[in-house]
Coordinates of C-alpha atoms in Angstrom, one line a residue:
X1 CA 122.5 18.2 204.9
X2 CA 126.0 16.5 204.8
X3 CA 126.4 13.2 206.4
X4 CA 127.6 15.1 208.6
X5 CA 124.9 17.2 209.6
X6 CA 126.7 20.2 208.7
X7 CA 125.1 22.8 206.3
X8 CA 121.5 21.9 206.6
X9 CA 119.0 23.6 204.8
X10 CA 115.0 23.3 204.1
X11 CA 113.7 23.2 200.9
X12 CA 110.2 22.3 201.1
X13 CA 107.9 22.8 203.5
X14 CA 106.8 25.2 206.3
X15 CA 110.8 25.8 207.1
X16 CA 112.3 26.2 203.1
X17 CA 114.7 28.9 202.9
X18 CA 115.8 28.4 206.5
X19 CA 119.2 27.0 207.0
X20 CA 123.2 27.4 208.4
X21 CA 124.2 28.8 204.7
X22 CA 123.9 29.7 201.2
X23 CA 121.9 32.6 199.7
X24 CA 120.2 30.1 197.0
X25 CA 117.8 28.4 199.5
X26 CA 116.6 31.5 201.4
X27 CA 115.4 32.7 198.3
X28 CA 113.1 29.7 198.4
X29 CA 109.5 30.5 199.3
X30 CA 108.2 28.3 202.2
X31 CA 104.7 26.0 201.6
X32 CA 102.0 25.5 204.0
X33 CA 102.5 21.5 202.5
X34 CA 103.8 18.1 203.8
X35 CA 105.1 15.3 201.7
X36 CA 107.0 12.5 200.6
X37 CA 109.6 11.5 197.9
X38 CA 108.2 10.0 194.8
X39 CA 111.3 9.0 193.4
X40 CA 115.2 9.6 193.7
X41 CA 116.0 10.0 190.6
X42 CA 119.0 8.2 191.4
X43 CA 120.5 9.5 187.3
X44 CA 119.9 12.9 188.2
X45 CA 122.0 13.5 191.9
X46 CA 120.4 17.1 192.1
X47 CA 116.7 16.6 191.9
X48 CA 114.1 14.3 193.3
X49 CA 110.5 13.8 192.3
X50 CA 108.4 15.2 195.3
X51 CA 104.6 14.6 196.2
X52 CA 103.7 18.0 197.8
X53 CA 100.1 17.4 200.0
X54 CA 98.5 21.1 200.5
X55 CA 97.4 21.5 204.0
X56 CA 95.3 23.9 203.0
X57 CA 92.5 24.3 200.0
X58 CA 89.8 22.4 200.4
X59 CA 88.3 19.0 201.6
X60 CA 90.6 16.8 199.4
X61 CA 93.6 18.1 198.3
X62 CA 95.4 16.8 195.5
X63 CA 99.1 16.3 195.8
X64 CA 101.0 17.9 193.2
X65 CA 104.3 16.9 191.6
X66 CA 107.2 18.8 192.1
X67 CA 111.1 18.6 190.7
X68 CA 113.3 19.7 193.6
X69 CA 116.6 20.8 193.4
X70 CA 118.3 19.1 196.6
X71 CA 120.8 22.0 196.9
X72 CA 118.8 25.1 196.4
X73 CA 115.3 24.3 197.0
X74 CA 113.9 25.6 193.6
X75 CA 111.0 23.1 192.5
X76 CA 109.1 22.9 189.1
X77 CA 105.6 22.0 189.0
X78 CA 105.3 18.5 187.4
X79 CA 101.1 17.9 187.1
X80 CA 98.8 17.3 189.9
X81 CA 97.4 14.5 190.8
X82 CA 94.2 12.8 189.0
X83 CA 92.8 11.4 192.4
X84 CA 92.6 13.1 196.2
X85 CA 95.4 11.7 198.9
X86 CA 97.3 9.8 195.7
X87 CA 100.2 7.8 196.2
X88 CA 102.3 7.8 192.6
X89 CA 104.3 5.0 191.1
X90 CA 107.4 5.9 189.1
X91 CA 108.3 3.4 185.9
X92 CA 112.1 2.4 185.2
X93 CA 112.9 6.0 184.0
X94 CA 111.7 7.9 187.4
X95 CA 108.3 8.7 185.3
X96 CA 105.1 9.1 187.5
X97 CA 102.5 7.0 185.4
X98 CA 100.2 5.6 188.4
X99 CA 98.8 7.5 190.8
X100 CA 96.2 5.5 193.7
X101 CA 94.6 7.2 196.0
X102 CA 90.7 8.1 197.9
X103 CA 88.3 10.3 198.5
X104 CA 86.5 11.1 201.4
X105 CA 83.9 9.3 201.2
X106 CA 86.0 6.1 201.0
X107 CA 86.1 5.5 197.1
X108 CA 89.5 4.4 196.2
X109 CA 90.9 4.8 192.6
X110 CA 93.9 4.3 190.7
X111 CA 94.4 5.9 187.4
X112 CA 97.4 4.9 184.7
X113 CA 99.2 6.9 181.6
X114 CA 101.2 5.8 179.0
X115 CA 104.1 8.8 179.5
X116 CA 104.2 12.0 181.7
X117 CA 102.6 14.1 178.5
X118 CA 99.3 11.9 178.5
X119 CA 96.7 12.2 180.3
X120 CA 95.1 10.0 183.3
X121 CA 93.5 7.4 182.6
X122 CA 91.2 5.7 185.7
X123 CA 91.8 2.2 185.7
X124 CA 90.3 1.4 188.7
X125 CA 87.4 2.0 191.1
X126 CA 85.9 1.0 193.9
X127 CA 83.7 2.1 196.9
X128 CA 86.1 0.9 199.6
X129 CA 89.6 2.4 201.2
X130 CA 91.3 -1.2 201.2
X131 CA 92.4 -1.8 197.2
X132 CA 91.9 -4.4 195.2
X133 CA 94.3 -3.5 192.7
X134 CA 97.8 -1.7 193.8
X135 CA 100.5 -0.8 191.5
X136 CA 104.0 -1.9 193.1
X137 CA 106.4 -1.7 190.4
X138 CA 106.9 -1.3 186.4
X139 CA 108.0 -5.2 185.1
X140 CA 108.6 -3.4 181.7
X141 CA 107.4 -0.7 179.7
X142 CA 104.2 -1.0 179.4
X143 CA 103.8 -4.1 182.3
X144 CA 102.8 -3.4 185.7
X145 CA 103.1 -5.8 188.7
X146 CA 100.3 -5.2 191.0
X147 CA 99.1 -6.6 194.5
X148 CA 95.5 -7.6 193.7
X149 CA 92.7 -9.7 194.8
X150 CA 91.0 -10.3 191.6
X151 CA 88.6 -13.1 192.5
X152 CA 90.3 -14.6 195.2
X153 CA 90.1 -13.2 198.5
X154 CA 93.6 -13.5 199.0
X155 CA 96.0 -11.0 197.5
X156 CA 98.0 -12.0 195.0
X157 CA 100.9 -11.1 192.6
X158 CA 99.8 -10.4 189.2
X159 CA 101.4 -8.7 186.1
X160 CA 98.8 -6.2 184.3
X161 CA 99.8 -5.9 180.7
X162 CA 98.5 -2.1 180.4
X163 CA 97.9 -2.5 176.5
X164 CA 95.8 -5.4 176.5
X165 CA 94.2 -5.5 179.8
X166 CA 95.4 -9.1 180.9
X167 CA 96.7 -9.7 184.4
X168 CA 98.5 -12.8 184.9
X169 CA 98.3 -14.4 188.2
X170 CA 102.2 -14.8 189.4
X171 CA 101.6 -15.9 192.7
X172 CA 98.4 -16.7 195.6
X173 CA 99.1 -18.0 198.8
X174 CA 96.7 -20.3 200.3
X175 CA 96.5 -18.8 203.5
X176 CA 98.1 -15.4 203.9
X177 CA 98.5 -12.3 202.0
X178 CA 102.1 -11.3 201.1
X179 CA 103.8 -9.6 204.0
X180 CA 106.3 -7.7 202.2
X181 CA 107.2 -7.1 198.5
X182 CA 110.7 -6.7 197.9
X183 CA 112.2 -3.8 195.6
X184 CA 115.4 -3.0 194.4
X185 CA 117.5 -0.3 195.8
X186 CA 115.9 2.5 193.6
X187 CA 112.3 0.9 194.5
X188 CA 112.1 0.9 190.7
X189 CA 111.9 -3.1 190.1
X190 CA 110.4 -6.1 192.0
X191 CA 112.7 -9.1 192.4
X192 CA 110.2 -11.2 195.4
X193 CA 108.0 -11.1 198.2
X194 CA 107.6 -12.4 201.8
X195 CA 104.8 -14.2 202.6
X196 CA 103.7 -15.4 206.8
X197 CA 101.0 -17.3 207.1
X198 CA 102.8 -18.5 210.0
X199 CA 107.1 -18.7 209.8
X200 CA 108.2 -16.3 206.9
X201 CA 108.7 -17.6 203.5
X202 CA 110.4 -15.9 200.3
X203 CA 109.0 -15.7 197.1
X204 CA 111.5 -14.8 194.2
X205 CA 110.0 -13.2 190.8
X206 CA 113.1 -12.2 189.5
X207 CA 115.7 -15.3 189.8
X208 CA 118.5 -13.4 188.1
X209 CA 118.0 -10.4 189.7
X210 CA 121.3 -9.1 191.6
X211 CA 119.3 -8.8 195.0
X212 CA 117.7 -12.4 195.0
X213 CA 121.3 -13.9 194.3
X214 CA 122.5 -11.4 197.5
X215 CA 119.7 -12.6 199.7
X216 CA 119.8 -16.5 199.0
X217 CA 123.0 -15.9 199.7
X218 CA 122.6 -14.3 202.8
X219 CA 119.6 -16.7 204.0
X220 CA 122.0 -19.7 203.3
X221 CA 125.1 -17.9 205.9
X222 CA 122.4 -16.9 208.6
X223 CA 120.9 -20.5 208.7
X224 CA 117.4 -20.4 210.9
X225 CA 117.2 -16.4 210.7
X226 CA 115.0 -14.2 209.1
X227 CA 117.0 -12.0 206.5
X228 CA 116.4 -8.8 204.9
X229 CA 118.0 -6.4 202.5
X230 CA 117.1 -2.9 204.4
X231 CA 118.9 -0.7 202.4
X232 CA 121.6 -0.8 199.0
X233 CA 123.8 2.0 197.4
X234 CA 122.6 2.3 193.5
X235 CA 125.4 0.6 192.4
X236 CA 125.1 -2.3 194.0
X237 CA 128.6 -2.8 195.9
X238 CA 126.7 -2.2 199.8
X239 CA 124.0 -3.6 201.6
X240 CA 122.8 -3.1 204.5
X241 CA 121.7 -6.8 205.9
X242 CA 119.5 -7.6 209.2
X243 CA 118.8 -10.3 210.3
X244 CA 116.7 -11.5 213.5
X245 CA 114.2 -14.4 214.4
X246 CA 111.5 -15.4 217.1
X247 CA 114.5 -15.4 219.7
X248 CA 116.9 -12.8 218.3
X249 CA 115.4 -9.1 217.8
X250 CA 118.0 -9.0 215.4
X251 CA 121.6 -7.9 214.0
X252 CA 122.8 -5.4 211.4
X253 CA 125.3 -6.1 208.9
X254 CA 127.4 -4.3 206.0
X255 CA 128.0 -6.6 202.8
X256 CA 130.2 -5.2 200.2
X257 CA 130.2 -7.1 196.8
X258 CA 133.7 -6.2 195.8
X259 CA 135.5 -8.2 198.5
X260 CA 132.5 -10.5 199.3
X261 CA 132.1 -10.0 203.0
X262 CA 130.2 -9.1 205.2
X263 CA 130.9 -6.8 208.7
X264 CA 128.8 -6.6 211.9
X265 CA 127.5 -3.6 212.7
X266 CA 125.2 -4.1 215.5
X267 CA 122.5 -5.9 217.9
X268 CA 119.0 -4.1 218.0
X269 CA 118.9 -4.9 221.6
X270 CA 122.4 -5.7 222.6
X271 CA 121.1 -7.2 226.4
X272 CA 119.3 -9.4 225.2
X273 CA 120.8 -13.1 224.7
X274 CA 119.1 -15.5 221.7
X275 CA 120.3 -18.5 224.2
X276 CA 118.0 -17.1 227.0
X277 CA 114.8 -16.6 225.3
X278 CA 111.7 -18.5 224.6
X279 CA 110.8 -20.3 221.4
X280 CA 107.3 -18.9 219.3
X281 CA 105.9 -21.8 217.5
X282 CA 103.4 -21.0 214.7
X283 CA 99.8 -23.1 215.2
X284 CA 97.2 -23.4 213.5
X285 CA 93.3 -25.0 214.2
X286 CA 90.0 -24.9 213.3
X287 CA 87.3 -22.9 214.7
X288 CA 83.8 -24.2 215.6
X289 CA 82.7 -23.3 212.6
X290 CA 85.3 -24.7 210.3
X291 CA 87.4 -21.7 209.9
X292 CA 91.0 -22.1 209.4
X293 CA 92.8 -20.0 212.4
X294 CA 96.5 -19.1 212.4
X295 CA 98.4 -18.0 215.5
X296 CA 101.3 -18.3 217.4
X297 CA 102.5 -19.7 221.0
X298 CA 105.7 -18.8 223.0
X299 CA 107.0 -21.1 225.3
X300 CA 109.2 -20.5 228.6
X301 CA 112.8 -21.7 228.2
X302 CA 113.6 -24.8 229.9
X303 CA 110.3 -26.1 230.8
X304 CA 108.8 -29.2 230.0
X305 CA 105.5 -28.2 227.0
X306 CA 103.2 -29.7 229.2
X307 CA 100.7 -28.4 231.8
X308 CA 102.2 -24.6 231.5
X309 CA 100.2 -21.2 233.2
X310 CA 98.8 -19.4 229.8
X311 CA 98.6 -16.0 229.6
X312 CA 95.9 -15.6 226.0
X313 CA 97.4 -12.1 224.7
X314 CA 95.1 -10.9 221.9
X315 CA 96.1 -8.0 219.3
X316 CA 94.9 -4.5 218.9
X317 CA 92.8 -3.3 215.9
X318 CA 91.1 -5.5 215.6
X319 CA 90.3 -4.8 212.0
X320 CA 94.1 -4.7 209.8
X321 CA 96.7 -5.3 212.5
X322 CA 98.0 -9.2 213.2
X323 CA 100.8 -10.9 214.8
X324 CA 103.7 -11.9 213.6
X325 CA 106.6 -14.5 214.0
X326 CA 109.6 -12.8 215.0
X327 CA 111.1 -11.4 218.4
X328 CA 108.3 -9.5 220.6
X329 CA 109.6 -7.9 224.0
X330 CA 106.0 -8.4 225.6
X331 CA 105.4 -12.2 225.0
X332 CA 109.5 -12.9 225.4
X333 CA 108.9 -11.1 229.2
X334 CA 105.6 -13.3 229.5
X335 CA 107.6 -16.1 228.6
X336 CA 111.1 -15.6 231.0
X337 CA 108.5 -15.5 233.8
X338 CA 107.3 -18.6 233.5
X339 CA 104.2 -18.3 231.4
X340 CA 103.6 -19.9 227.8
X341 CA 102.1 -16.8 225.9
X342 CA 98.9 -17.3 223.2
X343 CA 98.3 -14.8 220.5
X344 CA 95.5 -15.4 218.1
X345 CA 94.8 -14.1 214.7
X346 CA 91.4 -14.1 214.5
X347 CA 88.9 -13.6 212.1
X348 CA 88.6 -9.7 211.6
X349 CA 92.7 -9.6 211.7
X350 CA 94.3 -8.3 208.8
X351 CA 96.9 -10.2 206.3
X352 CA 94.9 -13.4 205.5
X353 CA 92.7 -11.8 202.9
X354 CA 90.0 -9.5 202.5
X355 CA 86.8 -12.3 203.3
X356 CA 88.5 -13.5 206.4
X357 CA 89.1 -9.4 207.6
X358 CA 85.3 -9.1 206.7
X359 CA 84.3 -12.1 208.7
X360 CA 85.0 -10.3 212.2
X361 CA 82.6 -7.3 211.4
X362 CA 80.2 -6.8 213.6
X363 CA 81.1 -9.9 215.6
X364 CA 83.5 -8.2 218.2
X365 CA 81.4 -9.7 221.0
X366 CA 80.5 -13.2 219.8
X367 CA 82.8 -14.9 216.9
X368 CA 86.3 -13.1 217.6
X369 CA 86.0 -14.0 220.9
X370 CA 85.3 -18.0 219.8
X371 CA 88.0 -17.8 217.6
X372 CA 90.2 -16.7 220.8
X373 CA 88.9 -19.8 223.3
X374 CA 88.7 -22.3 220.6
X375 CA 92.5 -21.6 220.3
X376 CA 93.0 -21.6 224.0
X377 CA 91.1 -24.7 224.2
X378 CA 93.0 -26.2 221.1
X379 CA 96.9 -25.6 223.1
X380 CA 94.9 -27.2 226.5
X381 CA 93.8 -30.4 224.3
X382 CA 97.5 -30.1 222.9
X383 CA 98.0 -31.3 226.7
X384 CA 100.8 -28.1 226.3
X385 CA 98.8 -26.0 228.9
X386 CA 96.9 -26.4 232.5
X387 CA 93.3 -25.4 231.9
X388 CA 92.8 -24.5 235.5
X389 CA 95.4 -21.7 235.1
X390 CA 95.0 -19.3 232.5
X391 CA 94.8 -15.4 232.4
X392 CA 93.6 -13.4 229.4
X393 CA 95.4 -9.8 229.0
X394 CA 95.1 -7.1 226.4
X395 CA 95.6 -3.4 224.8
X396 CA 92.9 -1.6 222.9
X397 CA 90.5 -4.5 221.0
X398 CA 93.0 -6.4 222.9
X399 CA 91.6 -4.8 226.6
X400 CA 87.9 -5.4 225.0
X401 CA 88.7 -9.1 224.3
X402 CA 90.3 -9.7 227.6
X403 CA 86.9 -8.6 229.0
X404 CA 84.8 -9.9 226.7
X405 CA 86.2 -13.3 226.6
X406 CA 85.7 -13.7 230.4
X407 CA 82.1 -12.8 230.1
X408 CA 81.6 -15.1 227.4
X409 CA 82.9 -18.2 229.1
X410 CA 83.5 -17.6 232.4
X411 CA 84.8 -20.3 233.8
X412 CA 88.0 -20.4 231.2
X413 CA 90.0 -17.5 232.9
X414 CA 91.4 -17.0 236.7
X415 CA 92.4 -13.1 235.9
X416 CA 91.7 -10.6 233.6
X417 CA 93.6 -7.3 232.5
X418 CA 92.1 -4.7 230.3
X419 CA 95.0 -2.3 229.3
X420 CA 93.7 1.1 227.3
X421 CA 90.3 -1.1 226.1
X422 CA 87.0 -0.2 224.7
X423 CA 84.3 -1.8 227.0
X424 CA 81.4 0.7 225.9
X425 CA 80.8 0.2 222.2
X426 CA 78.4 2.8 222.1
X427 CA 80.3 5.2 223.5
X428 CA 82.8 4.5 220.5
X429 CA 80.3 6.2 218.3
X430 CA 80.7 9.0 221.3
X431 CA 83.9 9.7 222.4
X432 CA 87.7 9.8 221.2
X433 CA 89.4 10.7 218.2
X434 CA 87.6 8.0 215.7
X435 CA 84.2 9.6 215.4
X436 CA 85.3 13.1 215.0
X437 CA 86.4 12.2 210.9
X438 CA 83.9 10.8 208.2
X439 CA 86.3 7.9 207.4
X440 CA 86.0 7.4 211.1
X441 CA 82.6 7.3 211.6
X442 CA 82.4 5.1 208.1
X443 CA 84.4 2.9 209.7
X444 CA 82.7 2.1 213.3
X445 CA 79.3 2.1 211.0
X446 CA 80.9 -0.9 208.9
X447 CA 82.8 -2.9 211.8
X448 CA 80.7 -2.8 214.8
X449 CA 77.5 -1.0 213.3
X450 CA 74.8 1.2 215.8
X451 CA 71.9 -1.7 216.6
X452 CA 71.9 -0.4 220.1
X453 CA 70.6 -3.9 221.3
X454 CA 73.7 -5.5 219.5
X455 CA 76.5 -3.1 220.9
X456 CA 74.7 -3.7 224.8
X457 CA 74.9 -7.9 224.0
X458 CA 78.7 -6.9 222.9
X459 CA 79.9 -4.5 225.6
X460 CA 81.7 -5.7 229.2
X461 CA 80.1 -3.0 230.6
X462 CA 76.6 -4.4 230.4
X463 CA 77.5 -8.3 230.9
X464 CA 79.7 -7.7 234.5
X465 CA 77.3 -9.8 236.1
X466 CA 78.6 -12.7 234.1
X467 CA 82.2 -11.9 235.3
X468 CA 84.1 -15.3 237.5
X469 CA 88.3 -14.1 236.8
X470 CA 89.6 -11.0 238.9
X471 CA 89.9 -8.2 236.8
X472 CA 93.0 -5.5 236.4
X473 CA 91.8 -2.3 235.1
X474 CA 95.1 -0.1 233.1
X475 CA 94.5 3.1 231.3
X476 CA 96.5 6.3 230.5
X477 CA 94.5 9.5 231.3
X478 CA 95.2 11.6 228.2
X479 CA 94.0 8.6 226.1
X480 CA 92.4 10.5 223.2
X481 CA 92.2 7.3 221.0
X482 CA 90.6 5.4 223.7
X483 CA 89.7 7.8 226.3
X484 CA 89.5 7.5 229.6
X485 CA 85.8 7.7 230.2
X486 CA 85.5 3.6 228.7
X487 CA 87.7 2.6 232.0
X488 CA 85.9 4.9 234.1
X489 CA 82.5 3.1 232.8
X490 CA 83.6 -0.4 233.3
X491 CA 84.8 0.6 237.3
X492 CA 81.4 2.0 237.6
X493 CA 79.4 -1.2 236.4
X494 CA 82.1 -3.3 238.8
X495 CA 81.3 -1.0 241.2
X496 CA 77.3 -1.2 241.2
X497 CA 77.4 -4.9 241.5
X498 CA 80.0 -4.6 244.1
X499 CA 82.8 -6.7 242.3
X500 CA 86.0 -6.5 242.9
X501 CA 88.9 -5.0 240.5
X502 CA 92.4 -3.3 240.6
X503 CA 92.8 0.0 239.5
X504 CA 95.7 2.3 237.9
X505 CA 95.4 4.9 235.9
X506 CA 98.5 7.0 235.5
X507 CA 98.8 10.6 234.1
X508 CA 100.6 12.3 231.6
X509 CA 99.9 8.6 229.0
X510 CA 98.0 8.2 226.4
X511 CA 97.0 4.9 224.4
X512 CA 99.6 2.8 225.0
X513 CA 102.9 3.8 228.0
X514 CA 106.1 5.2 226.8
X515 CA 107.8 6.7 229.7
X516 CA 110.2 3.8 230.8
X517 CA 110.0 4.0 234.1
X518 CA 106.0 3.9 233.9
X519 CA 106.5 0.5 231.7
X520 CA 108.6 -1.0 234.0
X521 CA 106.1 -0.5 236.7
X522 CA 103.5 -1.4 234.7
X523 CA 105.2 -5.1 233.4
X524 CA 106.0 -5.3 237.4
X525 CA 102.1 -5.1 238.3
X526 CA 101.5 -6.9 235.9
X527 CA 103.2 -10.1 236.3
X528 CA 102.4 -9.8 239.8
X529 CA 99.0 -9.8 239.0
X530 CA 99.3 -13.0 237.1
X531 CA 101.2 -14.6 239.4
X532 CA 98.7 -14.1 242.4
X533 CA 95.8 -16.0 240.3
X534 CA 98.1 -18.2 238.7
X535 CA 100.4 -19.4 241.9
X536 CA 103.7 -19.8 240.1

């Protein structure tokens, strides 16, 4: 379409040949297919190199690639790929020469060639979805950088030299895999990466790259905040800058090289004011086993860091997700009501390498939840928090922990609130969208296991009787992730030892609210909630 929007047309896909004009396009035959663009092609302003995913034909299609003409539609066939569900990486001249992908029995492989005529080679295997090896970007000809793990268990930056085999280790973090990897504005060449173990740090490979001047540039004029290159016309002369921190959910802003400024465009969230929110301080401790443990506290504005409510707020997953310094609308609302706000990264949590990921399998119930109180007891020693007034609240693996962390110590918490949580793990082998796929099933196998003994010891709904905090039950009916039948299970165990809970349920959600008016009611409970057990 033009920028417009005027004179759309579809060229791939379901809806090709349907548009406002043109004769060209409907002449275009449609394609029971989804996809995503390979490369621009950024020398050639009429074509892009497509990855076309079949929706239908077989098990595990493979994506082929496909020349489109942006203006008509018409496509040429450009190979298909070597591997099932392959991603492809595109050297300096818009060439497809890696391709990565899985099957579905969870092998992931990643095959190389020397030009667009050879042949695949597999470079690459291994009998698990998360790689070790991942092509990112072509340093030269025939050098690759690649996000790998090699023998260290976090990922690091290395540069595969594809003739002779050797991969040179560029960078390795001590804590944290890289967060981001930065590319150029044709995602062609890698100039640095971000990495957070807890505050975001840059990383430049490329020192004379025309992007790592820009951003040093830009991180020098917005002192304090966290800057990014979003997006860059080919030729260099705009980019589009944000920039945001733990206070600010950030600002958008035009550069232009010619004249050397830069021009506000505009706030993220435009109510919200940097000078009225709270502060997130990165911590880290050890856990009782020796563990290095990252995580991150928010603070209420204007208050004294000493004896402060807690409310523990544990992540989803629990197995890839994390938290993250920056702005976060949940812990900032926390936080303006009065309450200091802990988030853990536990073992099990993704982005502080593959070991420490694989150290939270199959202990949901015992050593996730000791990494969670030895962090809530490490901010009480810290003298920053009242230990007689702490709640535990969260979503998903965050609504099991909140449970499950009250039944294994009991005395720690004065509330609890489950929102969409698992409290059944067997009936995660049961019920929901996760055990209807292979990779699903593979999955709950590896990270919680079936030992029926070992999913009761793990489950809130079994262990009520160990229960001491008040307990706040929220869950969307039409949960098909988590479905409803969990909540329904842990009301029935409250209710056959006669304990006492709040209940909401509320129709027409699913995992997670998104009509506004039911999230305004629901961070209205909410704090209420806390603010009965925790007598602000």
């Amino acid at each position: 379409m033009n920028v417009d929007g005027s004179k759309r047309q579809g060229i791939f896909g379901v809806s090709a040949g349907v548009g406002e004009v043109g004769t060209a396009t409907r002449r275009v035959d449609s394609s029971v297919s989804y996809g995503m663009i390979a490369d621009l092609l950024h020398d050639d302003p009429d074509h892009v190199l497509f990855s076309a995913f079949p929706m239908r034909g077989g098990k595990e299609p493979r994506p082929m690639l496909k020349r489109i003409n942006v203006y008509t539609g018409r496509s040429k066939d450009q190979g298909r790929a070597p591997v099932p569900h392959a991603q492809f990486l595109t050297d300096h001249k818009g060439q497809a020469r890696f391709a990565a992908g899985s099957t579905s029995s969870g092998e992931a492989k990643v095959y190389y060639r020397k030009d667009a005529s050879e042949d695949w080679i597999l470079v690459h295997s291994q009998d698990d979805l998360y790689l070790d090896i991942t092509p990112l970007a072509f340093a030269s000809e025939n050098e690759v950088y690649v996000a790998g793990r090699q023998d260290h268990s976090i990922e690091g930056l290395y540069k595969w030299n594809m003739e002779s085999g050797k991969k040179e280790l560029l960078y390795l973090d001590d804590y944290a895999d890289p967060a981001e990897y930065l590319l150029s504005a044709d995602q062609r060449k890698l100039y640095g990466l971000v990495v957070q173990a807890g505050y975001p740090n840059y990383v430049f490979v490329d020192e004379q790259a025309e992007e790592t001047k820009l951003l040093k540039a830009m991180i020098s004029a917005l002192d304090g905040q966290f800057v990014r290159l979003r997006h860059q016309s080919y030729d260099g002369r705009f980019s589009v800058v944000t920039a945001g921190s733990d206070r600010d959910p950030g600002s958008f802003y035009l550069y232009d090289s010619h004249s050397n400024k830069m021009r506000f465009l505009a706030k993220a969230r435009p109510w919200v004011d940097p000078a009225e929110s709270a502060e997130v301080r990165p911590i880290r401790f050890e856990a009782r086993d020796g563990l290095v443990i990252h995580g991150l506290l928010t603070l209420p504005r204007g208050r004294e860091d000493k004896g402060l409510p807690l409310i523990v707020h544990p992540h989803g997953g629990p197995h890839g997700p994390r938290d993250w310094w920056g702005y976060n609308s949940t812990t900032q609302f926390l936080a303006s009501r009065g309450y200091a706000v802990l988030q853990v990264n536990f073992r099990g949590s993704g982005g502080y390498g593959k070991e420490f990921e694989k150290a939270g399998y199959r202990h949901w119930g015992d050593k996730i939840q000791y990494d969670i109180l030895d962090g809530t007891h490490y901010v009480i020693e810290q003298g920053i928090v009242d230990k007689e007034r702490i709640c535990i609240y969260g979503a998903s693996f965050g609504g099991y922990s909140a449970l499950q962390a009250a039944v294994v110590e009991p005395d720690l918490f004065k509330c609890t609130l489950g929102f969409v949580g698992v409290y059944d793990l067997e009936m995660m082998h049961k019920k929901g969208d996760i055990p209807k796929r292979e990779t699903g099933r593979k999955y709950l196998n590896k990270v919680i296991g079936k030992d029926k003994q070992e999913l009761i010891r793990f489950s809130p709904v079994h262990n009520v009787d160990k229960l001491k905090a008040s307990v706040f039950i929220l869950h969307g009916k039409e949960d098909e992730r988590v479905p409803i039948e969990q909540a329904y299970a842990l009301r029935d165990a409250l209710d056959a030892i006669d304990y006492p809970y709040k209940w909401k349920v509320v129709k027409k959600e699913g995992h997670g609210f998104y009509n506004e008016d039911n999230r305004a009611e629901m961070f209205e409970e909410m704090v209420t909630f806390f603010d009965e057990h925790l007598k602000l």
